[in-house]
Tab-separated table of C-alpha atoms and ligand atoms in Angstrom:
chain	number	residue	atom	x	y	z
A	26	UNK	CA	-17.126	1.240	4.064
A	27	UNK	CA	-15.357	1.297	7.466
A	28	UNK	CA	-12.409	-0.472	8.626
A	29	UNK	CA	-11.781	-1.566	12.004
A	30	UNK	CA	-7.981	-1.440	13.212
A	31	UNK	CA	-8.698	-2.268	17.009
A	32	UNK	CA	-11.216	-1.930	19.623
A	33	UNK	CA	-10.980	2.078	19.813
A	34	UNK	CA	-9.968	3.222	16.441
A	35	UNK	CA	-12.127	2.865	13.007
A	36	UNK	CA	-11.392	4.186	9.555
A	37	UNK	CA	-14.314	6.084	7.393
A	38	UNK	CA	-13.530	4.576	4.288
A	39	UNK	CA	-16.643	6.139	2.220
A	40	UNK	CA	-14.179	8.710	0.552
A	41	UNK	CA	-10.522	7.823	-0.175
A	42	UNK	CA	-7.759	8.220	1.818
A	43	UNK	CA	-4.100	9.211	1.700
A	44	UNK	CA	-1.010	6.655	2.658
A	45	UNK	CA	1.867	8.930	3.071
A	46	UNK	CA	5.489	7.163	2.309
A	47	UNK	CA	8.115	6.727	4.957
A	48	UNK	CA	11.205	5.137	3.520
A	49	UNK	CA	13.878	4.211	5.561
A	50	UNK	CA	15.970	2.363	3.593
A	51	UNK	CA	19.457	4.258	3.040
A	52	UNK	CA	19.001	2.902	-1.266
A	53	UNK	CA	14.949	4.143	-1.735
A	54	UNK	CA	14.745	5.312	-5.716
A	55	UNK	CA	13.357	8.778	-4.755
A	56	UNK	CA	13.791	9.563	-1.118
A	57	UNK	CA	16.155	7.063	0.362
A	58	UNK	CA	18.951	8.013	3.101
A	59	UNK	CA	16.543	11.277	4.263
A	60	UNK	CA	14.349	9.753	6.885
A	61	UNK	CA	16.507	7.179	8.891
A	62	UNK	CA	17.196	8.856	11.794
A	63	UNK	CA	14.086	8.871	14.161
A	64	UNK	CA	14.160	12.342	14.290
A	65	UNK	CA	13.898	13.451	10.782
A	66	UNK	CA	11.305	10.530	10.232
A	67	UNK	CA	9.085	12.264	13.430
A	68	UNK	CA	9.500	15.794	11.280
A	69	UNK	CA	8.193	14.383	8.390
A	70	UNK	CA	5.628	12.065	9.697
A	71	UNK	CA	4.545	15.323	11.545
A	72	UNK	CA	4.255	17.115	8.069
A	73	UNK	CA	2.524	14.364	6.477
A	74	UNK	CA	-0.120	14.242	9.033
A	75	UNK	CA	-0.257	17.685	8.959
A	76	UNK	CA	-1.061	17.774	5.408
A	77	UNK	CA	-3.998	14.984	5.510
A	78	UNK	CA	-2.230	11.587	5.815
A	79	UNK	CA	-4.575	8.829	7.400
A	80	UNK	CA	-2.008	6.231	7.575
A	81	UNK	CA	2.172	5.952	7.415
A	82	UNK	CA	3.931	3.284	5.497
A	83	UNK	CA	7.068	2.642	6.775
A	84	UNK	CA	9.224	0.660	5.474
A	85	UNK	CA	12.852	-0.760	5.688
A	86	UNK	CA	13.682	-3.031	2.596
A	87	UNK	CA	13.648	-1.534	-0.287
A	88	UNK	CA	11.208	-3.675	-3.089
A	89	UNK	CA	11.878	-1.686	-6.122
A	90	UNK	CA	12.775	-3.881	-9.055
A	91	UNK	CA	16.057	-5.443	-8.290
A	92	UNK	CA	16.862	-4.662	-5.037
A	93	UNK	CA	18.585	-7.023	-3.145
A	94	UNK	CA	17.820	-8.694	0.099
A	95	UNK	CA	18.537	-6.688	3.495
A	96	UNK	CA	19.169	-8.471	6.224
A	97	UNK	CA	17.009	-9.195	9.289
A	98	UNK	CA	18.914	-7.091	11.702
A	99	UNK	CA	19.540	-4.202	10.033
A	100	UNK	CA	15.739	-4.346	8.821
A	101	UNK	CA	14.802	-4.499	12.328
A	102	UNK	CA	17.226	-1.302	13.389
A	103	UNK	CA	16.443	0.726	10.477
A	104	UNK	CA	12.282	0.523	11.428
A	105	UNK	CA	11.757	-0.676	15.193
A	106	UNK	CA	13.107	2.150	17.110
A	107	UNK	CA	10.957	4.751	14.285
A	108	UNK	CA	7.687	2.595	14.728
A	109	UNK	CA	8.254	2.887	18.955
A	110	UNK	CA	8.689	6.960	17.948
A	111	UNK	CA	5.978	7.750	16.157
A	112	UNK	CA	3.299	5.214	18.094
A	113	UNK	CA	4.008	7.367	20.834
A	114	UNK	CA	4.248	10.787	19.700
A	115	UNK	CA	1.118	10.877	16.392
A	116	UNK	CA	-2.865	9.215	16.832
A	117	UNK	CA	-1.825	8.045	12.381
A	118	UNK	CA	-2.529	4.330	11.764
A	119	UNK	CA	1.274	2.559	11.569
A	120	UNK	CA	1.541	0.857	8.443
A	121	UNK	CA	4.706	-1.447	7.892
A	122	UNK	CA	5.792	-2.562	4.543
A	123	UNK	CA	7.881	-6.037	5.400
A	124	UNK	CA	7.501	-9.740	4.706
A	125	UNK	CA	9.864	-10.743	8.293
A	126	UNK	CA	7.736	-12.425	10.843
A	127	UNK	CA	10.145	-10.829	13.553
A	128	UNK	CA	9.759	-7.432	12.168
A	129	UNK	CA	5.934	-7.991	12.160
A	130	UNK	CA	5.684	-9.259	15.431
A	131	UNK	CA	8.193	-6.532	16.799
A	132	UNK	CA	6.272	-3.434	15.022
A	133	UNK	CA	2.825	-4.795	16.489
A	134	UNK	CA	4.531	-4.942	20.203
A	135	UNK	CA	5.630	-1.257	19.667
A	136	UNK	CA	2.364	-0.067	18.538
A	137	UNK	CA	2.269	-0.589	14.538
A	138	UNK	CA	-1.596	-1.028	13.139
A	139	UNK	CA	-1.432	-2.728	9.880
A	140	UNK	CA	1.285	-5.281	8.188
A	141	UNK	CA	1.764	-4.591	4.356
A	142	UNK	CA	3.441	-7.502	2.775
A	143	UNK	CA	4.470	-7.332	-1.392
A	144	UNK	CA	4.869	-11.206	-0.646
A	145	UNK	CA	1.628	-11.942	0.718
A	146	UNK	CA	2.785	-13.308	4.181
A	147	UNK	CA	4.692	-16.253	2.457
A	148	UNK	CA	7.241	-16.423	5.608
A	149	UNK	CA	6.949	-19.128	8.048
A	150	UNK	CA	5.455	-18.288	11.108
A	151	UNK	CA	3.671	-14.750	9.688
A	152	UNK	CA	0.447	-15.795	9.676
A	153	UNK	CA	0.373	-17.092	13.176
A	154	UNK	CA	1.317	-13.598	14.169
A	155	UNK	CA	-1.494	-11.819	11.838
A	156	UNK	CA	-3.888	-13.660	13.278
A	157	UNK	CA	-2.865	-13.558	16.948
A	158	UNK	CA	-2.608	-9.702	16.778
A	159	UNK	CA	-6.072	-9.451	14.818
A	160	UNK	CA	-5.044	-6.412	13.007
A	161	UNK	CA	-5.548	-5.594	9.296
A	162	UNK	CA	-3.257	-6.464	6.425
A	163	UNK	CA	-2.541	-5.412	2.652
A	164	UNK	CA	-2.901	-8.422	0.303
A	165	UNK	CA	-0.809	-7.248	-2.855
A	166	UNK	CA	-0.345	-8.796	-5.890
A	167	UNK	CA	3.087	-9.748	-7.230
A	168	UNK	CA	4.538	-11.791	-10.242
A	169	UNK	CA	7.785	-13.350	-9.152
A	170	UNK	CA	10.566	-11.876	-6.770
A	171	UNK	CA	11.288	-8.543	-6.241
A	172	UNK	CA	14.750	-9.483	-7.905
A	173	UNK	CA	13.443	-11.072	-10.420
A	174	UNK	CA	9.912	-9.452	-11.161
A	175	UNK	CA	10.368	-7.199	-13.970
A	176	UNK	CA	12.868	-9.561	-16.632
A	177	UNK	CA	9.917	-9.826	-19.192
A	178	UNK	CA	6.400	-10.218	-17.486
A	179	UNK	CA	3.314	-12.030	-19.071
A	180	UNK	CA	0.195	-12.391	-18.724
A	181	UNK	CA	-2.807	-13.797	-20.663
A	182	UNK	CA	-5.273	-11.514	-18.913
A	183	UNK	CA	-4.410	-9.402	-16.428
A	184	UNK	CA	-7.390	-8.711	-14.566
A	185	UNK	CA	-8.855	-12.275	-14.199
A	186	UNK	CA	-5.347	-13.449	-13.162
A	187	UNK	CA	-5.451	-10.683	-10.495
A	188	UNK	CA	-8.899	-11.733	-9.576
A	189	UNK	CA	-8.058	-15.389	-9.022
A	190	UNK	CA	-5.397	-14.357	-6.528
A	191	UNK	CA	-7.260	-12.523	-4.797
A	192	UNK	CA	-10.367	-15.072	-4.388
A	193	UNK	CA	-7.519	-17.452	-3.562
A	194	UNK	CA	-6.058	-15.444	-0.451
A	195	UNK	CA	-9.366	-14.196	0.340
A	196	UNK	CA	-10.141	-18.103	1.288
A	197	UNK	CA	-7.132	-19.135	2.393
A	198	UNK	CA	-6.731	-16.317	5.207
A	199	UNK	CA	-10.137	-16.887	5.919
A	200	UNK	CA	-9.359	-20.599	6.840
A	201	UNK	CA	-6.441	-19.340	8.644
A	202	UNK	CA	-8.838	-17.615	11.370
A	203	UNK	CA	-8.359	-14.140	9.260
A	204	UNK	CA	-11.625	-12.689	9.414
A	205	UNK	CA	-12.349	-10.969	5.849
A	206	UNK	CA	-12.825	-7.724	7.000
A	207	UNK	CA	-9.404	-7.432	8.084
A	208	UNK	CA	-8.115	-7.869	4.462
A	209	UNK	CA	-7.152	-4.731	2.440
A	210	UNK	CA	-5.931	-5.618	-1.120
A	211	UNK	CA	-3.428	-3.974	-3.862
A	212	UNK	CA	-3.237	-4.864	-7.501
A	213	UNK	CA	0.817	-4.535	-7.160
A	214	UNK	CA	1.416	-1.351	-9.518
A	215	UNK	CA	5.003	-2.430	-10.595
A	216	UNK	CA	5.182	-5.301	-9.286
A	217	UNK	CA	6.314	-7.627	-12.053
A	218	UNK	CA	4.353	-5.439	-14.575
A	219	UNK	CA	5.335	-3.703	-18.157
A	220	UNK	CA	4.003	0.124	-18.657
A	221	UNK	CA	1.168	-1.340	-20.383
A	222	UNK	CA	0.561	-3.783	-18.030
A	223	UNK	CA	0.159	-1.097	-15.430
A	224	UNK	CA	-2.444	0.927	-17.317
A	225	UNK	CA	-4.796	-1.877	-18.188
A	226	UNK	CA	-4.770	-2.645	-14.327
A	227	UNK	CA	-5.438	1.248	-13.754
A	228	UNK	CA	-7.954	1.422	-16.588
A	229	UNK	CA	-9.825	-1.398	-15.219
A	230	UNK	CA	-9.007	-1.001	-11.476
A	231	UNK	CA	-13.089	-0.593	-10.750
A	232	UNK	CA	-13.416	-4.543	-11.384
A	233	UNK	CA	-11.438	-5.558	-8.010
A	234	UNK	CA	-14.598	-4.016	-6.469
A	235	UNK	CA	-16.840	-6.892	-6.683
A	236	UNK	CA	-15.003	-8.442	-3.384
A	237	UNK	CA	-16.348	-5.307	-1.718
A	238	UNK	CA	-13.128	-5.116	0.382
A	239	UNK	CA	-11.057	-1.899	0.400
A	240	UNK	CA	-8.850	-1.318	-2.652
A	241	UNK	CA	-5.254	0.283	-2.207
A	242	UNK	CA	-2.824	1.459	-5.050
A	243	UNK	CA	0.533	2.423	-5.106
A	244	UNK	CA	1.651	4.599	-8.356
A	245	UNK	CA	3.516	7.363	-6.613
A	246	UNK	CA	6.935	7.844	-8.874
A	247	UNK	CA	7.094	4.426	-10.450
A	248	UNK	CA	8.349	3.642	-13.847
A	249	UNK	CA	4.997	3.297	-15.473
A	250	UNK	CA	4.918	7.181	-14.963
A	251	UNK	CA	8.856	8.079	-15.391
A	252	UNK	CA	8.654	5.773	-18.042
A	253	UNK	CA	5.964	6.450	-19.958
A	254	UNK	CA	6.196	10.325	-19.788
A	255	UNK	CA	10.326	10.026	-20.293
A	256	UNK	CA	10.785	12.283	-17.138
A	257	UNK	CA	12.776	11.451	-14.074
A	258	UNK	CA	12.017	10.462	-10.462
A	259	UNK	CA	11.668	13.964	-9.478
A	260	UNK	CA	9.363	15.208	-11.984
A	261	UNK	CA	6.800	12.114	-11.631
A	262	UNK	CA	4.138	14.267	-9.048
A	263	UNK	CA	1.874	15.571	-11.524
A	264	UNK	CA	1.677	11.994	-13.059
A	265	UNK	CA	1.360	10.624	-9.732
A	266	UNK	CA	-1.796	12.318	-8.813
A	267	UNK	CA	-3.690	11.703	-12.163
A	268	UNK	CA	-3.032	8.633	-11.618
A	269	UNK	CA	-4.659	8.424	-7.879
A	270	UNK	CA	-7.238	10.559	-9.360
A	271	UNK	CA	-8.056	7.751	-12.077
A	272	UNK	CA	-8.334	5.238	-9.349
A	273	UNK	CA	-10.189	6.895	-6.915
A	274	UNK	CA	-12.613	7.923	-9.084
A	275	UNK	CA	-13.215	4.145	-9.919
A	276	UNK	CA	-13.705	3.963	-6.199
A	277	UNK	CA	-10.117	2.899	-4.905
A	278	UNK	CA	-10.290	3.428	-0.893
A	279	UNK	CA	-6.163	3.944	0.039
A	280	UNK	CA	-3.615	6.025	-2.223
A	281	UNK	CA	-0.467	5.506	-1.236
A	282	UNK	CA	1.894	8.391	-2.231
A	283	UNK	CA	5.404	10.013	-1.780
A	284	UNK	CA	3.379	13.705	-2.069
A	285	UNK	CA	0.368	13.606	0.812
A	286	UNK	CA	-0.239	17.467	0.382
A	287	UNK	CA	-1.059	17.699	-3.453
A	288	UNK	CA	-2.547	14.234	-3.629
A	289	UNK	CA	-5.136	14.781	-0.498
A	290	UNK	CA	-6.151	18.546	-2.918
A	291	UNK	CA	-6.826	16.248	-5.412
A	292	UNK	CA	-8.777	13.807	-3.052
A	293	UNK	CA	-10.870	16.102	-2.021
A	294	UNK	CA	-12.290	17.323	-5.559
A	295	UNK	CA	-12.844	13.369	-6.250
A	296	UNK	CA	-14.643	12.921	-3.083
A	297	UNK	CA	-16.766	16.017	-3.364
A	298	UNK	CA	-17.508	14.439	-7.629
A	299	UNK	CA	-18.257	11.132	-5.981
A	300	UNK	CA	-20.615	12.110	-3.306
A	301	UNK	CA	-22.429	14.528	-6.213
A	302	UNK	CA	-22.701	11.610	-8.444
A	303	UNK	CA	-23.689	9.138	-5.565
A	304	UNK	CA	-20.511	7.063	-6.464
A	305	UNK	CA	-18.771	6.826	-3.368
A	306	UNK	CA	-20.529	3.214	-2.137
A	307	UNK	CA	-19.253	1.619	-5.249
A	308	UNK	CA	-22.787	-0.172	-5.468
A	309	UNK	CA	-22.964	-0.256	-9.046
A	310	UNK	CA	-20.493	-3.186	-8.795
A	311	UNK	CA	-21.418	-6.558	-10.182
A	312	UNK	CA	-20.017	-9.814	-8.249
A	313	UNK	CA	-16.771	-11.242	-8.961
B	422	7PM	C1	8.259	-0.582	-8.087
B	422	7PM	C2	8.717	0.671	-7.746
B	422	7PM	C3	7.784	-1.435	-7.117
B	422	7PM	C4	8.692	1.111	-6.441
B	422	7PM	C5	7.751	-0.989	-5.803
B	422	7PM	C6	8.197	0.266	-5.432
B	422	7PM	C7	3.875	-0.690	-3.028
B	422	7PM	C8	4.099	-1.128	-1.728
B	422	7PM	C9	5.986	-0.527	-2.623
B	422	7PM	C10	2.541	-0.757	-3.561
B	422	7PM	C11	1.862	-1.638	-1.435
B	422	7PM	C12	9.390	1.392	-3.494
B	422	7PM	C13	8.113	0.794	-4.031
B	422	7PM	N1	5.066	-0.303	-3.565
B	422	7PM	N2	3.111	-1.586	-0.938
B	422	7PM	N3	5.421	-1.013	-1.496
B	422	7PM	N4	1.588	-1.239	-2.716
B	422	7PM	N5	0.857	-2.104	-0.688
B	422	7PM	O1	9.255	2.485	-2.895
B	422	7PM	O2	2.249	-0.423	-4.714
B	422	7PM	O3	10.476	0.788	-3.654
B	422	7PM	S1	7.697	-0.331	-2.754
């Protein structure tokens, strides 16, 4: 599995790769207020390439449950001027975590790859800008509002409901002139999700790969891990990478993590298991 981000640069997707995490956000849960001046963010982009990354999420809202809005501007200050840094200093694919059309369309004039929107492109005028830029996005999945997302979540079946949205975007970015294989897509870990919620996604992550499109996941440090172990924050890596290691093995494509160094060690045993077990094509998926 490959994907394309322009004319001159491809990703080998056959084994799983690492998203490093660039917050810049002065309120991030675990490592917000370190990176927002460019050149801290350079340092550790540096280090995070240096330590395996294939692509940088940056982002400049913060999305954890019950954050509240930031506004356009300062959204645009906080990750423009970091975006224009590192496009022109590192050869890492640019990812950036926002739901603004103007912050899109900005990031992809100062050399960002790929758009990650939690809200699935929902603002007015995003999907003109998607499409007119051709580059890849993340399609996640999330139940309600960032604000609002984890007061008491339900579902009747968690994976089919996940499934549905995703055959619903698929279509509906295809008949907006998105070709499919431009489409990454994330179950939402957290996003409007108990504990339990977030393992039977994990336990079953394997069944999102009967669209045969990339699958991302981001665990790193989030509550079904603090929460369910009763640690804090800080003491979530180990948990973190079993986790990535769970989902890779079930042939996830893009881990998106706080700790690049530790998680790509434990990519590379789970690469080296899948290619031994003849795993790594996911071909022993059935349709969806
Ligand atoms: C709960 C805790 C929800 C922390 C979100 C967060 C993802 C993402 C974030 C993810 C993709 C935070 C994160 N999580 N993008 N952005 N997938 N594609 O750092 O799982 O606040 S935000």
């Amino acid at each position: 599995m490959k994907l394309i981000i322009s004319n001159n640069k491809k990703v080998d997707l056959t084994f799983p790769k690492v998203m490093g995490i660039l917050n810049v956000t002065p309120d991030s849960f675990f490592d917000g207020g370190k990176y927002n001046k460019v050149s801290c963010a350079v340092d550790r982009v540096f280090y995070m390439i240096k330590n395996g990354a294939t692509f940088i999420d940056i982002g400049g809202e913060s999305t954890r449950p019950g954050s509240d809005i930031v506004e356009e501007e300062e959204e645009m200050d906080r990750v423009i001027p970091i975006i224009e840094a590192l496009a022109s200093r590192f050869d890492t694919i640019i990812s950036v975590n926002t739901s603004r059309t103007l912050v899109m369309k900005q990031s992809l004039l100062v050399g960002a790859h790929l758009i990650n929107d939690v809200r699935c492109f929902s603002e007015k005028g995003s999907l003109d800008v998607i499409s007119k830029f051709r580059i890849p996005i993340c399609l996640v999945h999330m139940k309600g509002t960032p604000k609002t997302m984890q007061r008491k979540p339900k579902y009747n079946n968690i994976i089919s409901e996940i499934k549905d949205f995703f055959s619903e975007k698929i279509s509906y970015f295809e008949l907006h002139g998105i070709n499919k294989s431009k489409l990454l897509l994330d179950p939402g870990f957290g996003f409007g999700k108990t504990v339990s919620h977030n393992y039977d996604l994990l336990s079953n992550l394997k069944e999102f790969n009967c669209f045969e499109l990339p699958i991302l996941v981001g665990m790193s440090r989030k509550s079904m891990i603090s929460k369910f172990l009763n640690v804090s924050f800080d003491k979530c890596m180990l948990g973190s990478i079993t986790c990535a290691v769970i989902a890779a093995m079930q042939g996830a494509k893009i881990i998106r993590t706080h700790d690049v160094k530790e998680t790509m060690d434990a990519l590379h045993i789970v690469s080296y298991i899948l290619k031994k077990s003849n795993k790594f094509n996911n071909k022993d998926t059935n349709k969806c």
